[in-house]
Short mmCIF file of C-alpha atoms in Angstrom, two decimals:
data_model
loop_
_atom_site.label_atom_id
_atom_site.label_comp_id
_atom_site.label_asym_id
_atom_site.label_seq_id
_atom_site.Cartn_x
_atom_site.Cartn_y
_atom_site.Cartn_z
CA MET Z 1 25.93 -70.12 -89.94
CA ASP Z 2 24.61 -68.10 -92.86
CA PRO Z 3 22.04 -65.61 -91.47
CA LEU Z 4 19.79 -66.47 -94.41
CA ASP Z 5 19.42 -69.97 -92.99
CA GLN Z 6 17.19 -68.66 -90.20
CA PRO Z 7 13.82 -66.92 -90.64
CA LEU Z 8 13.03 -63.68 -88.85
CA GLY Z 9 10.01 -63.67 -86.58
CA GLY Z 10 10.68 -66.96 -84.81
CA ALA Z 11 7.57 -68.91 -83.83
CA GLU Z 12 5.23 -66.26 -85.28
CA PHE Z 13 5.13 -68.14 -88.59
CA ALA Z 14 4.64 -71.79 -89.50
CA PRO Z 15 3.82 -72.07 -93.25
CA LYS Z 16 2.84 -75.54 -94.42
CA ARG Z 17 4.54 -75.17 -97.79
CA THR Z 18 7.36 -73.19 -99.39
CA TYR Z 19 5.62 -69.85 -99.58
CA LEU Z 20 7.25 -67.35 -101.95
CA ASP Z 21 4.23 -65.21 -102.78
CA THR Z 22 4.15 -62.28 -100.36
CA SER Z 23 3.61 -59.93 -103.31
CA SER Z 24 0.15 -61.50 -103.53
CA CYS Z 25 -0.53 -61.81 -99.82
CA GLY Z 26 1.65 -61.85 -96.73
CA LEU Z 27 1.43 -64.55 -94.08
CA LEU Z 28 -0.31 -63.52 -90.87
CA PRO Z 29 1.79 -63.72 -87.69
CA ARG Z 30 0.47 -65.90 -84.89
CA ARG Z 31 -0.15 -62.85 -82.68
CA THR Z 32 -2.27 -61.26 -85.42
CA VAL Z 33 -4.44 -64.34 -85.80
CA GLU Z 34 -4.92 -64.39 -82.03
CA ALA Z 35 -5.94 -60.71 -81.96
CA VAL Z 36 -8.49 -61.13 -84.74
CA THR Z 37 -9.85 -64.34 -83.22
CA LEU Z 38 -10.18 -62.69 -79.80
CA LEU Z 39 -12.10 -59.72 -81.16
CA ALA Z 40 -14.36 -61.95 -83.24
CA GLN Z 41 -15.17 -64.06 -80.17
CA GLU Z 42 -15.74 -60.99 -77.98
CA THR Z 43 -18.06 -59.56 -80.61
CA ALA Z 44 -19.96 -62.84 -80.78
CA ASP Z 45 -20.27 -62.87 -76.99
CA GLY Z 46 -21.45 -59.26 -76.78
CA ARG Z 47 -18.54 -56.87 -76.45
CA PRO Z 48 -18.90 -53.68 -74.37
CA GLY Z 49 -18.63 -50.64 -76.60
CA GLY Z 50 -19.30 -52.39 -79.90
CA ALA Z 51 -17.17 -54.21 -82.43
CA GLY Z 52 -13.67 -52.90 -81.69
CA SER Z 53 -11.38 -50.34 -80.11
CA PHE Z 54 -10.47 -46.95 -81.52
CA ASP Z 55 -7.45 -47.03 -79.20
CA VAL Z 56 -6.14 -50.08 -81.07
CA VAL Z 57 -6.72 -48.29 -84.37
CA ALA Z 58 -4.65 -45.41 -82.99
CA GLU Z 59 -1.90 -47.92 -82.15
CA ALA Z 60 -1.90 -49.16 -85.74
CA ARG Z 61 -1.85 -45.61 -87.12
CA ALA Z 62 1.08 -44.67 -84.90
CA ALA Z 63 3.02 -47.84 -85.74
CA PHE Z 64 2.62 -47.29 -89.46
CA ALA Z 65 3.64 -43.65 -89.00
CA ARG Z 66 6.90 -44.76 -87.37
CA ILE Z 67 7.55 -47.26 -90.15
CA ALA Z 68 6.79 -44.57 -92.75
CA GLY Z 69 8.90 -41.92 -91.01
CA VAL Z 70 6.11 -39.39 -90.45
CA ALA Z 71 4.00 -38.14 -87.56
CA PRO Z 72 0.73 -39.98 -86.86
CA GLU Z 73 -1.10 -36.78 -87.78
CA ARG Z 74 -0.01 -37.33 -91.37
CA VAL Z 75 -1.61 -40.82 -91.63
CA ALA Z 76 -5.16 -41.70 -92.63
CA VAL Z 77 -6.52 -45.22 -92.28
CA GLY Z 78 -8.70 -46.98 -94.81
CA SER Z 79 -9.54 -50.21 -96.58
CA SER Z 80 -7.69 -50.22 -99.91
CA VAL Z 81 -5.27 -48.43 -102.22
CA ALA Z 82 -8.05 -47.95 -104.78
CA VAL Z 83 -10.17 -45.95 -102.33
CA HIS Z 84 -7.26 -43.70 -101.35
CA CYS Z 85 -6.34 -43.14 -105.00
CA GLY Z 86 -9.98 -42.46 -105.84
CA MET Z 87 -10.08 -39.61 -103.34
CA ILE Z 88 -6.92 -38.09 -104.83
CA ALA Z 89 -8.27 -38.52 -108.36
CA GLN Z 90 -11.60 -36.91 -107.56
CA SER Z 91 -9.81 -33.94 -106.00
CA MET Z 92 -7.91 -33.04 -109.17
CA PRO Z 93 -9.12 -30.20 -111.43
CA ALA Z 94 -10.48 -31.06 -114.86
CA GLY Z 95 -7.81 -31.15 -117.53
CA ALA Z 96 -4.95 -31.90 -115.12
CA GLU Z 97 -2.22 -34.19 -116.45
CA VAL Z 98 -1.27 -37.35 -114.53
CA LEU Z 99 1.89 -39.25 -115.46
CA PHE Z 100 2.22 -43.02 -114.88
CA PRO Z 101 4.71 -45.76 -115.74
CA GLU Z 102 3.44 -48.18 -118.36
CA GLY Z 103 1.96 -51.32 -116.82
CA ASP Z 104 1.67 -50.06 -113.25
CA PHE Z 105 -0.94 -51.55 -110.94
CA SER Z 106 -4.54 -50.96 -112.00
CA SER Z 107 -5.74 -49.67 -108.62
CA VAL Z 108 -3.29 -46.77 -108.90
CA ILE Z 109 -4.24 -45.90 -112.47
CA THR Z 110 -7.95 -46.59 -112.92
CA PRO Z 111 -9.32 -44.07 -110.38
CA PHE Z 112 -7.79 -41.38 -112.59
CA THR Z 113 -8.68 -42.77 -116.02
CA ILE Z 114 -12.38 -43.16 -115.19
CA ARG Z 115 -12.67 -39.43 -114.57
CA GLY Z 116 -12.71 -38.90 -118.31
CA ASP Z 117 -11.66 -35.27 -118.00
CA LEU Z 118 -8.05 -35.80 -116.87
CA LYS Z 119 -5.09 -36.12 -119.20
CA THR Z 120 -3.36 -39.40 -118.43
CA ARG Z 121 0.03 -40.18 -119.94
CA PHE Z 122 2.06 -43.40 -119.79
CA VAL Z 123 5.82 -43.80 -120.28
CA PRO Z 124 8.36 -46.57 -119.67
CA LEU Z 125 9.42 -46.75 -116.02
CA GLU Z 126 13.01 -45.87 -116.82
CA ARG Z 127 11.85 -42.65 -118.49
CA LEU Z 128 9.47 -41.55 -115.75
CA ALA Z 129 11.62 -38.74 -114.32
CA GLU Z 130 12.63 -37.30 -117.68
CA SER Z 131 9.00 -37.31 -118.84
CA VAL Z 132 7.74 -34.90 -116.19
CA ARG Z 133 6.93 -31.58 -117.87
CA PRO Z 134 5.52 -28.18 -116.82
CA GLU Z 135 1.91 -29.25 -117.48
CA THR Z 136 2.24 -32.40 -115.33
CA ALA Z 137 0.11 -32.04 -112.21
CA LEU Z 138 0.81 -35.43 -110.61
CA VAL Z 139 3.32 -38.26 -111.00
CA ALA Z 140 1.83 -41.52 -109.71
CA PHE Z 141 3.74 -44.81 -109.54
CA SER Z 142 4.51 -47.87 -107.44
CA ALA Z 143 7.75 -48.04 -105.49
CA VAL Z 144 8.12 -51.64 -106.71
CA GLN Z 145 6.33 -52.77 -109.83
CA SER Z 146 3.95 -55.64 -109.11
CA ALA Z 147 4.46 -57.36 -112.47
CA ASN Z 148 8.24 -57.56 -112.45
CA GLY Z 149 9.74 -56.20 -109.23
CA ARG Z 150 11.42 -53.22 -110.87
CA THR Z 151 12.05 -50.04 -108.89
CA ALA Z 152 12.07 -46.47 -110.12
CA ASP Z 153 14.76 -43.85 -109.54
CA PHE Z 154 13.08 -42.26 -106.53
CA ALA Z 155 15.43 -39.30 -106.22
CA ALA Z 156 15.20 -38.44 -109.91
CA VAL Z 157 11.39 -38.55 -109.87
CA ARG Z 158 11.22 -36.30 -106.82
CA GLU Z 159 13.69 -33.84 -108.33
CA ALA Z 160 11.83 -33.69 -111.66
CA ALA Z 161 8.45 -33.28 -109.97
CA SER Z 162 9.77 -30.50 -107.77
CA ALA Z 163 11.35 -28.70 -110.72
CA HIS Z 164 8.01 -28.64 -112.60
CA GLY Z 165 5.69 -28.07 -109.63
CA ALA Z 166 4.06 -31.51 -109.89
CA ARG Z 167 2.77 -33.45 -106.90
CA THR Z 168 3.82 -37.05 -106.30
CA LEU Z 169 1.87 -40.18 -105.39
CA LEU Z 170 3.85 -43.26 -104.34
CA ASP Z 171 2.19 -46.66 -103.94
CA ALA Z 172 4.28 -48.47 -101.31
CA THR Z 173 2.20 -51.65 -101.20
CA GLN Z 174 4.99 -53.81 -102.67
CA SER Z 175 7.74 -52.18 -100.61
CA ALA Z 176 6.56 -51.01 -97.17
CA GLY Z 177 7.59 -53.68 -94.68
CA TRP Z 178 10.93 -54.50 -96.28
CA LEU Z 179 12.13 -51.26 -97.88
CA PRO Z 180 12.53 -48.17 -95.67
CA LEU Z 181 9.82 -45.63 -96.48
CA ASP Z 182 10.34 -41.90 -96.04
CA ALA Z 183 6.73 -40.94 -96.72
CA GLY Z 184 7.24 -37.28 -95.94
CA ARG Z 185 9.22 -36.88 -99.15
CA TRP Z 186 6.12 -37.63 -101.23
CA ASP Z 187 2.91 -35.59 -101.36
CA TYR Z 188 0.88 -38.77 -101.00
CA THR Z 189 1.71 -42.38 -100.28
CA VAL Z 190 -0.78 -45.25 -100.36
CA THR Z 191 -0.06 -48.66 -98.88
CA GLY Z 192 -2.14 -51.82 -98.82
CA GLY Z 193 -1.35 -53.57 -95.55
CA TYR Z 194 -1.95 -57.19 -96.53
CA LYS Z 195 1.35 -57.85 -98.29
CA TYR Z 196 4.71 -57.02 -96.71
CA LEU Z 197 3.12 -55.31 -93.70
CA LEU Z 198 1.54 -58.69 -92.83
CA CYS Z 199 -1.82 -57.17 -91.92
CA PRO Z 200 -5.25 -58.69 -92.53
CA ARG Z 201 -6.81 -57.53 -95.75
CA GLY Z 202 -8.94 -54.45 -95.17
CA ALA Z 203 -6.21 -52.32 -93.58
CA SER Z 204 -4.53 -49.65 -95.70
CA PHE Z 205 -2.75 -46.38 -95.07
CA LEU Z 206 -2.64 -42.98 -96.75
CA THR Z 207 -0.05 -40.35 -95.91
CA VAL Z 208 -0.57 -36.73 -96.90
CA THR Z 209 1.85 -33.86 -96.46
CA GLU Z 210 0.56 -30.76 -94.74
CA GLU Z 211 0.85 -28.83 -98.01
CA ALA Z 212 -1.03 -31.42 -100.06
CA GLN Z 213 -3.83 -31.80 -97.52
CA ASP Z 214 -5.44 -28.49 -98.46
CA SER Z 215 -6.11 -29.62 -102.03
CA LEU Z 216 -7.51 -33.05 -101.09
CA LEU Z 217 -11.30 -33.35 -100.90
CA PRO Z 218 -12.51 -35.76 -98.17
CA ILE Z 219 -15.13 -37.30 -100.44
CA HIS Z 220 -16.01 -40.08 -97.99
CA ALA Z 221 -16.16 -37.90 -94.88
CA ASN Z 222 -18.13 -39.64 -92.15
CA TRP Z 223 -18.73 -39.57 -88.43
CA VAL Z 224 -15.16 -40.65 -87.57
CA THR Z 225 -13.53 -37.84 -89.55
CA GLY Z 226 -14.50 -35.04 -87.16
CA GLU Z 227 -12.08 -33.22 -84.90
CA GLU Z 228 -13.96 -34.69 -81.91
CA LEU Z 229 -14.89 -38.32 -82.49
CA TRP Z 230 -18.13 -38.61 -80.51
CA ALA Z 231 -19.37 -35.09 -81.23
CA ASN Z 232 -20.48 -35.96 -84.78
CA VAL Z 233 -22.59 -39.07 -84.47
CA TYR Z 234 -25.77 -37.33 -85.70
CA GLY Z 235 -26.26 -34.60 -88.24
CA PRO Z 236 -23.43 -33.23 -90.37
CA VAL Z 237 -19.87 -33.26 -89.05
CA ARG Z 238 -19.42 -29.84 -87.50
CA GLU Z 239 -15.65 -29.64 -87.85
CA LEU Z 240 -13.42 -31.99 -89.82
CA ALA Z 241 -10.23 -33.18 -88.17
CA ARG Z 242 -7.38 -30.75 -88.67
CA PHE Z 243 -4.99 -33.49 -89.73
CA ALA Z 244 -4.96 -36.45 -92.10
CA SER Z 245 -7.55 -38.35 -90.07
CA ARG Z 246 -10.13 -36.20 -91.90
CA PHE Z 247 -9.53 -38.67 -94.76
CA ASP Z 248 -10.18 -41.81 -92.67
CA GLU Z 249 -12.66 -44.40 -93.82
CA PRO Z 250 -14.95 -46.01 -91.23
CA VAL Z 251 -12.76 -48.60 -89.55
CA ALA Z 252 -12.84 -52.34 -90.22
CA PHE Z 253 -11.99 -53.23 -86.63
CA LEU Z 254 -11.06 -56.89 -87.19
CA SER Z 255 -8.47 -55.83 -89.75
CA TYR Z 256 -7.02 -53.10 -87.56
CA HIS Z 257 -6.88 -55.16 -84.38
CA GLY Z 258 -4.73 -57.54 -86.40
CA ALA Z 259 -2.77 -54.76 -88.10
CA ALA Z 260 -1.65 -53.27 -84.79
CA ARG Z 261 -0.05 -56.59 -83.82
CA SER Z 262 1.58 -57.16 -87.24
CA LEU Z 263 3.09 -53.70 -87.36
CA ALA Z 264 4.42 -54.10 -83.83
CA LEU Z 265 6.23 -57.27 -84.93
CA LEU Z 266 7.84 -55.48 -87.88
CA GLU Z 267 9.04 -52.73 -85.57
CA GLU Z 268 10.49 -55.29 -83.13
CA ILE Z 269 12.52 -56.92 -85.90
CA GLY Z 270 13.45 -53.70 -87.73
CA ILE Z 271 12.83 -52.78 -91.36
CA GLU Z 272 16.56 -52.45 -92.16
CA ARG Z 273 17.18 -55.97 -90.88
CA ILE Z 274 14.24 -57.27 -92.90
CA GLU Z 275 15.52 -55.46 -96.00
CA ALA Z 276 18.93 -57.13 -95.76
CA HIS Z 277 17.33 -60.55 -95.22
CA ASP Z 278 14.83 -60.23 -98.08
CA LYS Z 279 17.33 -58.82 -100.56
CA GLY Z 280 19.82 -61.54 -99.68
CA LEU Z 281 17.28 -64.24 -100.47
CA ALA Z 282 16.30 -62.54 -103.74
CA ALA Z 283 19.94 -62.25 -104.80
CA ARG Z 284 20.46 -65.95 -104.05
CA PHE Z 285 17.44 -66.81 -106.19
CA ARG Z 286 18.58 -64.64 -109.10
CA SER Z 287 22.01 -66.23 -109.03
CA GLY Z 288 20.51 -69.72 -109.00
CA LEU Z 289 18.19 -68.86 -111.89
CA LEU Z 290 21.14 -67.72 -113.99
CA ASP Z 291 22.92 -71.01 -113.20
CA LEU Z 292 19.85 -72.81 -114.54
CA GLY Z 293 19.88 -70.75 -117.73
CA HIS Z 294 16.92 -68.53 -116.81
CA VAL Z 295 17.37 -64.76 -116.99
CA PRO Z 296 15.37 -62.88 -114.33
CA VAL Z 297 14.59 -59.19 -114.29
CA MET Z 298 17.66 -57.68 -112.66
CA ASP Z 299 16.86 -55.22 -109.89
CA ASP Z 300 17.79 -54.75 -106.24
CA SER Z 301 14.34 -55.85 -105.14
CA THR Z 302 12.88 -58.66 -103.05
CA VAL Z 303 10.45 -59.35 -105.91
CA VAL Z 304 12.01 -61.53 -108.62
CA ALA Z 305 10.31 -61.96 -112.00
CA VAL Z 306 11.38 -64.44 -114.67
CA PRO Z 307 9.99 -63.58 -118.11
CA GLY Z 308 8.47 -66.46 -120.04
CA LEU Z 309 8.27 -68.86 -117.10
CA GLY Z 310 4.79 -68.02 -115.89
CA HIS Z 311 3.52 -71.37 -117.13
CA ARG Z 312 5.65 -73.15 -114.50
CA ALA Z 313 3.67 -71.80 -111.54
CA ASP Z 314 1.18 -74.69 -111.47
CA SER Z 315 3.84 -77.40 -111.56
CA LEU Z 316 5.79 -75.64 -108.82
CA HIS Z 317 2.62 -75.49 -106.73
CA GLU Z 318 2.22 -79.25 -107.17
CA ALA Z 319 5.79 -79.61 -105.90
CA GLY Z 320 4.90 -77.63 -102.77
CA VAL Z 321 6.39 -74.30 -103.85
CA LEU Z 322 3.88 -71.46 -104.05
CA LEU Z 323 4.73 -68.58 -106.40
CA SER Z 324 2.59 -66.53 -108.77
CA THR Z 325 2.25 -65.53 -112.41
CA ARG Z 326 2.05 -61.87 -113.40
CA ALA Z 327 2.13 -60.49 -116.96
CA GLY Z 328 3.59 -63.76 -118.19
CA ASN Z 329 6.36 -63.70 -115.59
CA LEU Z 330 7.00 -66.29 -112.93
CA ARG Z 331 7.12 -64.09 -109.81
CA ALA Z 332 8.78 -65.01 -106.56
CA SER Z 333 8.68 -62.66 -103.58
CA PHE Z 334 10.68 -63.16 -100.40
CA HIS Z 335 10.00 -61.93 -96.89
CA LEU Z 336 11.18 -62.32 -93.31
CA TYR Z 337 9.71 -65.80 -92.81
CA ASN Z 338 11.66 -67.23 -95.77
CA THR Z 339 15.10 -68.83 -95.62
CA ALA Z 340 17.85 -69.98 -97.96
CA ALA Z 341 16.29 -73.45 -97.85
CA ASP Z 342 13.13 -72.01 -99.42
CA VAL Z 343 15.19 -70.50 -102.23
CA ASP Z 344 17.02 -73.76 -102.86
CA ARG Z 345 13.80 -75.75 -102.83
CA ALA Z 346 12.30 -73.47 -105.50
CA LEU Z 347 15.41 -73.77 -107.64
CA GLU Z 348 15.40 -77.57 -107.30
CA ALA Z 349 11.76 -77.65 -108.37
CA LEU Z 350 12.53 -75.50 -111.40
CA ALA Z 351 15.48 -77.68 -112.33
CA GLY Z 352 13.29 -80.75 -112.09
#
């Protein structure tokens, strides 16, 4: 039997349609729904200690750290990529140059452009590494481009940034969960949890190297960012946490109770196994598209974009196949709960 004929995750998933839109939102595992439902019911009943558990948040932090290849001390928890990027943007000195790929995701770019006193520069993705120059302070980009699934030359960007003394910011929202992430090789990574990490929306993760931490201003410091959690409930925080938790946002407990269960599932299955599964499905879809006379963006990515076919998304939805439209592209995105049958069903719908 072809391994692509079977989903990963077993009975954790039961989509009611052919769902090929994880790049918009991942499906929640059964265990995650149960965890969120349990906490919501406990909170409605009157839960001892309030609306959630900091121990469960610590579980989620540690699980993401293992997936990202860093120590838990290097991970901050939050609510969105935009908030993490905003903190980095507000910490930069006036006049600093930030380099982006053209057409990258708005939440990565806009926190920097609204400053008004930073120099922002945009270049084609394929020229990102060669465009780093001595005056570049930060290179910020997505590991996988949301609009078309393209990936940058990670090694070349790191080498160029290092050669010119620039820091790096990697948005792993479209990659973490299926593509191995070595977060310690980047000054900052930001990851929205509600796509390939299968978390409820409202869980996100920031990683900060020890060297980069000193230049990052904790602009939303709050009672949970102290070195001792319950010592800072009233009055100013006396001592910020020594590690990345100084950059935590106040926790959305429902999201993180679910996130801890979703991340545990990903660890049980294994990111390398998920990568092989997802890429195999994407390759099958690209091959089928070419057979139909459609030319997709060619990249070794689980996100497949087909230029000029965005208008077909509605008719595919009517046929029970859920994809999305981005920048005029028809975008399909495959994950562990998909199978070869899902790919074939989408191709049949397109052919029809």
